Short mmCIF file of C-alpha atoms and ligand atoms in Angstrom, two decimals:
data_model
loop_
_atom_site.label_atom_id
_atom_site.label_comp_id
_atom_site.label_asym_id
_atom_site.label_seq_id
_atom_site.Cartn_x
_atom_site.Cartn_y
_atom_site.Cartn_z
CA UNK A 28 0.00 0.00 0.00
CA UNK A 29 1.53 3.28 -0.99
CA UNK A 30 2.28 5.67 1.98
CA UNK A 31 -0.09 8.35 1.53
CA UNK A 32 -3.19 5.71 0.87
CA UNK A 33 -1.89 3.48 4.04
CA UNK A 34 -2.50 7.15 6.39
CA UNK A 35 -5.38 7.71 4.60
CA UNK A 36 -6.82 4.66 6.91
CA UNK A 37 -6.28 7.14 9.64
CA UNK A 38 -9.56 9.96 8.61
CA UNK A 39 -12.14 7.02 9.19
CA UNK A 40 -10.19 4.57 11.38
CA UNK A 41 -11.23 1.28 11.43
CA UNK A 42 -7.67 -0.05 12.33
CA UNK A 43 -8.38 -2.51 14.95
CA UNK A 44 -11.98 -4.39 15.88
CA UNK A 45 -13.20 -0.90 17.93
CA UNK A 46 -14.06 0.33 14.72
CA UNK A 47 -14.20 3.93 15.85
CA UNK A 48 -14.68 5.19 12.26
CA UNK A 49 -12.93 8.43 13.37
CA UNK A 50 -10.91 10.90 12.00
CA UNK A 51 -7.84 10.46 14.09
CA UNK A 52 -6.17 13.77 12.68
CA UNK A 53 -9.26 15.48 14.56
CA UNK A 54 -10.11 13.55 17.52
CA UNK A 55 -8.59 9.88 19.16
CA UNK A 56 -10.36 6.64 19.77
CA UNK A 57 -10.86 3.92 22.10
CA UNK A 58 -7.15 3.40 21.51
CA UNK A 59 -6.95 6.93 23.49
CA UNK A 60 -4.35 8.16 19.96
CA UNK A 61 -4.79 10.69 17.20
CA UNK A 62 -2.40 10.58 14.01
CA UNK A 63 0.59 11.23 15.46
CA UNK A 64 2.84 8.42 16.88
CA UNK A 65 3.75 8.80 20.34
CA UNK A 66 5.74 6.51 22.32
CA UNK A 67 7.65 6.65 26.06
CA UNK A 68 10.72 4.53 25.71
CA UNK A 69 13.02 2.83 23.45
CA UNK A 70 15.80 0.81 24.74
CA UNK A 71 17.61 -2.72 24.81
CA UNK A 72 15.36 -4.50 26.92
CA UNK A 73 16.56 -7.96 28.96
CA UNK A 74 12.88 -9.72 29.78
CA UNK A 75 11.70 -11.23 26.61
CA UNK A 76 11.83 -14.92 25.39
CA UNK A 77 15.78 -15.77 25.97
CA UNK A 78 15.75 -16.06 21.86
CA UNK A 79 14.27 -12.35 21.51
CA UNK A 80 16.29 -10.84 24.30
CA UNK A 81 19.65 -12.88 23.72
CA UNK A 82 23.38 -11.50 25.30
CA UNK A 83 22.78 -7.55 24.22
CA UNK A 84 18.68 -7.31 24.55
CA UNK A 85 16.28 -6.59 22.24
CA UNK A 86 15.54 -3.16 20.79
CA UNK A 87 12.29 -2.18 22.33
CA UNK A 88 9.89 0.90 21.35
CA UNK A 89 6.66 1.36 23.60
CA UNK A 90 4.14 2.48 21.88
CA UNK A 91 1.68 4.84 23.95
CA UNK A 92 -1.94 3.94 23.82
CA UNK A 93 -3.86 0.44 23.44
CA UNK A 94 -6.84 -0.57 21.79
CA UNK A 95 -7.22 -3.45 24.37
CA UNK A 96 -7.05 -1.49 27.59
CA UNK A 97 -7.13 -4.79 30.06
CA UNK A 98 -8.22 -3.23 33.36
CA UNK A 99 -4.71 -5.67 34.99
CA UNK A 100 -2.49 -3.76 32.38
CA UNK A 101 1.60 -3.99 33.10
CA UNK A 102 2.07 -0.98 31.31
CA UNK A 103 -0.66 0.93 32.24
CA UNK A 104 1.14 4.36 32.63
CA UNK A 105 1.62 4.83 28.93
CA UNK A 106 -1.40 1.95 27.65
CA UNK A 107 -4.63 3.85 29.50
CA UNK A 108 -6.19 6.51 27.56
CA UNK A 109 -4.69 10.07 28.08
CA UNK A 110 -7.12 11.04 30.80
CA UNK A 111 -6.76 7.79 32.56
CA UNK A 112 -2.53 8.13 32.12
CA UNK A 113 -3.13 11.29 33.81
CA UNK A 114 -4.83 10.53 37.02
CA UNK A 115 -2.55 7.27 36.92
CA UNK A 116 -0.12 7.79 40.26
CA UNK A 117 2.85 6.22 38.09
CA UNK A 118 2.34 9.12 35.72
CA UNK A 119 4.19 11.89 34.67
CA UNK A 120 2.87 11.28 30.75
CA UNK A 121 6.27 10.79 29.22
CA UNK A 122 4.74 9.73 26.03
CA UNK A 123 6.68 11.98 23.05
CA UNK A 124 5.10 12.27 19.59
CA UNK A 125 7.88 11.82 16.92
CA UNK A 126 7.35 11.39 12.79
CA UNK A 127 7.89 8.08 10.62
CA UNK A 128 11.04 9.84 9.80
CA UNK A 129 12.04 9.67 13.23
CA UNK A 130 10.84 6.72 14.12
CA UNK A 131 12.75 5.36 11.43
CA UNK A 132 16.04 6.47 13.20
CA UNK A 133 14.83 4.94 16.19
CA UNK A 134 15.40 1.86 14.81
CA UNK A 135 18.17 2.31 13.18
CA UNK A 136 19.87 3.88 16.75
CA UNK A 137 18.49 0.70 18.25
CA UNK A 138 20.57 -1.42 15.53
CA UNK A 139 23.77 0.35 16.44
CA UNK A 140 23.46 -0.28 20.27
CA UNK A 141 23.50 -3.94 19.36
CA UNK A 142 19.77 -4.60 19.84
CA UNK A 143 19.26 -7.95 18.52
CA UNK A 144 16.08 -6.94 16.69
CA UNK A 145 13.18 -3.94 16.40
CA UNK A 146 10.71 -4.95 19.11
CA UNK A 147 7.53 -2.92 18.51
CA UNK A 148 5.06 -3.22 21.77
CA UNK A 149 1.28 -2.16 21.39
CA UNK A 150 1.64 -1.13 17.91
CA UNK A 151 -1.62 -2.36 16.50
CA UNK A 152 -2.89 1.37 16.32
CA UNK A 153 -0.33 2.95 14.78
CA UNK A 154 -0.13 0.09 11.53
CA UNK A 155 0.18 2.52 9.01
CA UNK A 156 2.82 4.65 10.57
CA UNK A 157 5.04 1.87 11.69
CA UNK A 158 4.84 0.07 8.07
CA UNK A 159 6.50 3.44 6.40
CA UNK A 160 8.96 3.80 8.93
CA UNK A 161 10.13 0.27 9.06
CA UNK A 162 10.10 0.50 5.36
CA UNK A 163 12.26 4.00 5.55
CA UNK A 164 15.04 2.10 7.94
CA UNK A 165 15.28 -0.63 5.64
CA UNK A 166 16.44 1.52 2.63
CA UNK A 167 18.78 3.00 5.25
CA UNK A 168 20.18 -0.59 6.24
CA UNK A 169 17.77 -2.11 9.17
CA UNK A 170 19.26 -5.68 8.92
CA UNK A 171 17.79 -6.99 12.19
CA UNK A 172 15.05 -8.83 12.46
CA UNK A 173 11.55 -7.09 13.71
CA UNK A 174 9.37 -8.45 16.14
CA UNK A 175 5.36 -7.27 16.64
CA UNK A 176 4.50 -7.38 19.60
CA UNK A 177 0.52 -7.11 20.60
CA UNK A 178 -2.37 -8.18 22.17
CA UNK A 179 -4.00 -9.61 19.42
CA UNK A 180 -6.69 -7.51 18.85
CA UNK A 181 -5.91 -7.07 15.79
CA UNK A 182 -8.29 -7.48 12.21
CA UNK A 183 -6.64 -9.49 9.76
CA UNK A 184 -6.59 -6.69 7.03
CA UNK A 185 -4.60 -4.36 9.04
CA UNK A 186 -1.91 -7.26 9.69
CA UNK A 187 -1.95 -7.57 6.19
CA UNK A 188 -0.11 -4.52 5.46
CA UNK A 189 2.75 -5.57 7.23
CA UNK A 190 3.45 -8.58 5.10
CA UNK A 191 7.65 -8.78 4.39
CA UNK A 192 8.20 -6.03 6.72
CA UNK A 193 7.22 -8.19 10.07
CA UNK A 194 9.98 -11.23 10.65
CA UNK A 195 8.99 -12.28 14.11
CA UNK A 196 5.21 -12.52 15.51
CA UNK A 197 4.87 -12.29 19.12
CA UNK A 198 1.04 -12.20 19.95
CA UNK A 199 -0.91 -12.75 23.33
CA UNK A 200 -3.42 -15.44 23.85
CA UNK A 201 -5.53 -13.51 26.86
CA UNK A 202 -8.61 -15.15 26.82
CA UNK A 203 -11.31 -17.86 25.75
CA UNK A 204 -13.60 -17.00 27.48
CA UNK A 205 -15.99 -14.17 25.92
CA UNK A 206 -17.30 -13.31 29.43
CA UNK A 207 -13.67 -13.03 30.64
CA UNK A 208 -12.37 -10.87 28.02
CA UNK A 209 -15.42 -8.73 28.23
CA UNK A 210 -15.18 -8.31 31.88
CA UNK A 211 -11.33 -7.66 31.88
CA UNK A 212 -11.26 -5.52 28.43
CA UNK A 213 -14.52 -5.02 27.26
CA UNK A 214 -13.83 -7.39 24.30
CA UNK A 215 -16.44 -10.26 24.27
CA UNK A 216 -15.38 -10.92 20.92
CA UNK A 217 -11.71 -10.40 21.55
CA UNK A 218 -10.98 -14.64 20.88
CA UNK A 219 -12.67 -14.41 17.51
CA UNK A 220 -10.21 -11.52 16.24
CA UNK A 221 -6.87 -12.84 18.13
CA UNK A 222 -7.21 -16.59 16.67
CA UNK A 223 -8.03 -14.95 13.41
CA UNK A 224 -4.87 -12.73 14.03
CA UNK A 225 -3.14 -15.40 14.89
CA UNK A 226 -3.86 -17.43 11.81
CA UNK A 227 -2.75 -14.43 9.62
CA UNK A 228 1.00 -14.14 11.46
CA UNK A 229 1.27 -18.09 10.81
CA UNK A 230 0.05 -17.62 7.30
CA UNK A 231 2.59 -14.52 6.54
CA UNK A 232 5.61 -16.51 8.89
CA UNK A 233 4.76 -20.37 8.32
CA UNK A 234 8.14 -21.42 9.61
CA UNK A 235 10.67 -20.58 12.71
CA UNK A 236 14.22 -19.99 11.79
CA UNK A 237 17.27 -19.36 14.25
CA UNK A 238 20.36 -18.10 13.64
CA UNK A 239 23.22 -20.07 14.63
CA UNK A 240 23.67 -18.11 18.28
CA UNK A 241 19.43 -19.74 18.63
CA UNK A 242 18.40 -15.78 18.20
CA UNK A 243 15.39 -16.38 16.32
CA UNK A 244 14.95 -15.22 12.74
CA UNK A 245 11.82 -15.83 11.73
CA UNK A 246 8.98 -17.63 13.72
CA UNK A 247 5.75 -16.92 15.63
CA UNK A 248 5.80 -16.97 19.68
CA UNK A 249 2.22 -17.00 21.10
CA UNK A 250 2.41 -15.84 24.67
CA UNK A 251 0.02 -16.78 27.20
CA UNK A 252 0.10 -15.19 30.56
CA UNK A 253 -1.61 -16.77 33.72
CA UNK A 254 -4.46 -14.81 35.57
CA UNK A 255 -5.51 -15.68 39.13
CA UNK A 256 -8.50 -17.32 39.05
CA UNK A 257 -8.61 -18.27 35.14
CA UNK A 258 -6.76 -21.45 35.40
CA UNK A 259 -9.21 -23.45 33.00
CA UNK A 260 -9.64 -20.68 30.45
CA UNK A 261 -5.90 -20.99 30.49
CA UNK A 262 -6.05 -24.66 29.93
CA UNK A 263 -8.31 -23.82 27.17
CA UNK A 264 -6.12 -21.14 25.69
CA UNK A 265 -3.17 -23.82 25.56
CA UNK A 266 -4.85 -26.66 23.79
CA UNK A 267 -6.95 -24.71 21.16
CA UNK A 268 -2.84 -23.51 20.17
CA UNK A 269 -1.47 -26.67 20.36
CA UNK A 270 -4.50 -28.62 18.63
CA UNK A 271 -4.36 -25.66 15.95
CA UNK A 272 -0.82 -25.62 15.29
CA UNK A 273 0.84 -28.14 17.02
CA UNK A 274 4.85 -27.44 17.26
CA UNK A 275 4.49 -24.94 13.95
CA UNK A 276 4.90 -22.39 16.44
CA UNK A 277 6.13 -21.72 19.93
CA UNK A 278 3.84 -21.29 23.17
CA UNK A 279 5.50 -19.08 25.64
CA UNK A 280 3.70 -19.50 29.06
CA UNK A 281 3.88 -16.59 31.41
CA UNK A 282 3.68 -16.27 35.14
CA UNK A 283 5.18 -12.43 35.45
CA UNK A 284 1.21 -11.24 36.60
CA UNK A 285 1.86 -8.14 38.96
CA UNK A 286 -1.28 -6.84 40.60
CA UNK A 287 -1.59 -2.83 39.61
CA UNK A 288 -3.16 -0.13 41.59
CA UNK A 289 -6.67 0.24 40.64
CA UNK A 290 -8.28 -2.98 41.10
CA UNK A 291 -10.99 -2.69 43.81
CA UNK A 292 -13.97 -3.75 41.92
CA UNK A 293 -11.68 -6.85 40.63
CA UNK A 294 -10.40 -8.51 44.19
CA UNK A 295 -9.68 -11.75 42.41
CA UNK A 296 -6.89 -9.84 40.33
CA UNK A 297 -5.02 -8.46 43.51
CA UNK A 298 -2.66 -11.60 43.95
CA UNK A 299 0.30 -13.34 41.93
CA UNK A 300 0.11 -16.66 40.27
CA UNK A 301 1.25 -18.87 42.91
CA UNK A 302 4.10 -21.44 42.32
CA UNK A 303 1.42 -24.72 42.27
CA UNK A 304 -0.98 -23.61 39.63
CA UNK A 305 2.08 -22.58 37.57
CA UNK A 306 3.63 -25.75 37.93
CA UNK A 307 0.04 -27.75 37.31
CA UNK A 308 -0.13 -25.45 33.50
CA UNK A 309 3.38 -26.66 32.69
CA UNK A 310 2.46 -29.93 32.99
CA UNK A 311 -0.81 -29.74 31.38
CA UNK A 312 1.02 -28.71 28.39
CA UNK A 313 3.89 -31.28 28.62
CA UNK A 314 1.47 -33.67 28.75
CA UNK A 315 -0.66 -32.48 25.94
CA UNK A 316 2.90 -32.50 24.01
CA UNK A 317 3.85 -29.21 23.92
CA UNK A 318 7.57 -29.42 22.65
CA UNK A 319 8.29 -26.08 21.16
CA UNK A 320 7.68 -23.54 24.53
CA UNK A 321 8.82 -21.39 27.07
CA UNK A 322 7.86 -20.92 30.53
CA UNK A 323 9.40 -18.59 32.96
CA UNK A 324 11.48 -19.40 36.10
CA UNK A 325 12.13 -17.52 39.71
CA UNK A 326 10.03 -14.50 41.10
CA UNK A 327 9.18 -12.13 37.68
CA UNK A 328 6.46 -11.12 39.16
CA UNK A 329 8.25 -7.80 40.05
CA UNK A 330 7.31 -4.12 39.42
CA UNK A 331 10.66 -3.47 38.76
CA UNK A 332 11.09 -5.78 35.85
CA UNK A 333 8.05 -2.70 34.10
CA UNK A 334 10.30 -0.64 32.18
CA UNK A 335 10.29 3.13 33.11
CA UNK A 336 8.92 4.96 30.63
CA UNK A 337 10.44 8.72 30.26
CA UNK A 338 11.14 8.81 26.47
CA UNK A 339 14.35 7.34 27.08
CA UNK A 340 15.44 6.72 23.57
CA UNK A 341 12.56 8.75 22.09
CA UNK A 342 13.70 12.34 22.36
CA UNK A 343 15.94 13.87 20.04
CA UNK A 344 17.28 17.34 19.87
CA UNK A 345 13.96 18.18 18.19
CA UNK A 346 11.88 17.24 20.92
CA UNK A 347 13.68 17.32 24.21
S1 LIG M 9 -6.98 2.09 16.15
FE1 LIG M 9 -7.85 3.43 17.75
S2 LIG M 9 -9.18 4.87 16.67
FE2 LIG M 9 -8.73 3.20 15.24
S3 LIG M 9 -10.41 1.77 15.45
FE3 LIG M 9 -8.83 1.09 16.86
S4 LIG M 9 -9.25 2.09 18.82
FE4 LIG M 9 -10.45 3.14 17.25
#
């Protein structure tokens, strides 16, 4: 799609399954973000998949905004909508609005730290954007591979824009469970768009590659993280992806939940994921034959492993 046809999406968005049919260079959606792309940090980041993050880290741009919005949200200082980021305690609204152009160099500055690869987080809303900048950097030499990293609520058409410019999926699996997903994100039909989205990253990436260090190349990683209180919907979650697609594509199972402020009418969602019901997914999967996954180890369930986001990495002279 040519670049000034791809923004053109942006007068009557319908980007992602809120269907806002707004003119984002007037007014911002449910995704809380008008035309211009903002973002709060970007930086070699350590706490990925050990094939994402590898020896150096993986070159990570957070994206400001969400068209998800899960009331449990890590990120939640930079995902909320602006009004919400405001009142947020963590906030000091960090987010910086920068141009393809310079979201281009991003990348490219990323590259030259050593980043292993482009990791874009929450970028659904800002598809267009992102497709002409990552196309920019690689006329200007991006060699490393780039990961999209999302939610999953995501429509099929808009992830097919990024086709050849997107080496590494990295999706979420949230939720089964329409009454879940509606009660944590107001998405009751989030599973019907995510497994579609899913389909469409292991249609455009069929097959993982690795280089010879095992930093992964190409491939699809779909992450699952455990809620308290959801154990079933997460047994559900794990064998709907491993009946789909058995070991076509790698199953990354996720105990980091940290409880945010914010979450008295949701009581259940104040707690971590305790070691037992970890343990009992794991082997739920092993047993169902899960070979190609990862699962994480020792206490991640730490605030401190949230980035902080202060446009570290964003800011240029232009914008300081
Ligand atoms: S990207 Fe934002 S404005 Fe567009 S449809 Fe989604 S939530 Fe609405």
């Amino acid at each position: 799609m040519k670049d000034r046809e791809s923004l053109k999406l942006l007068t009557e968005c319908r980007i992602c399954p809120r269907n806002c049919g707004i003119d984002r260079y007037q007014e911002t959606g449910v995704c809380g973000q008008g035309a211009g792309i903002q973002a709060a940090r970007a930086s070699l980041h350590m706490w990925e998949e050990p094939c994402i993050s590898g020896e150096r880290g993986s070159g990570t741009v957070f994206f400001t905004g969400c068209s998800m919005g899960c009331v449990f949200c890590q990120n939640r200082t930079i995902s909320g909508r602006s009004q919400e980021r405001i009142r947020s305690s963590h906030s000091s609204d960090t987010s910086v609005e920068v141009s393809n152009e310079r979201l281009a160099d991003i990348f490219l500055q990323l590259q030259e730290q050593g980043a292993h690869n482009i990791n874009l987080v929450t970028p659904t809303h800002f598809i267009p954007q992102i497709a002409i900048a990552i196309d920019k950097a690689k006329q200007q030499k991006l060699n490393i591979p780039v990961v999209y990293n999302t939610s999953s609520y995501e429509k099929t058409e808009s992830l097919k824009q990024l086709y050849g410019l997107i080496d590494i999926y990295l999706p979420d699996l949230k939720f089964m469970d329409p009454v879940l997903s509606q009660k944590y994100a107001k998405a009751q039909d989030y599973f019907q768009y995510a497994s579609d989205a899913i389909e469409e990253m292991v249609r455009q990436i069929p097959r993982a590659a690795f280089d010879e260090e095992g930093m992964m190349e190409k491939g699809v990683i779909v992450r699952h993280m455990m809620l308290p209180d959801c154990y079933q919907d997460s047994k559900n979650v794990i064998r709907y992806l491993y009946e789909r697609y058995h070991n076509q594509i790698y199953i990354s199972i996720m105990n980091q939940y940290t409880p945010m402020p914010g979450l008295e009418d949701y009581p259940e969602l104040k707690r971590r994921i305790g070691k037992r019901e970890y343990d009992r997914l794991i082997d739920f999967a092993l047993k169902l034959g899960v070979e190609n996954g990862f699962i994480q180890e020792g206490n991640t369930a730490l605030e401190s492993f949230i980035p902080e986001f202060n446009g570290e990495g964003i800011r240029d002279k232009g914008n300081v």
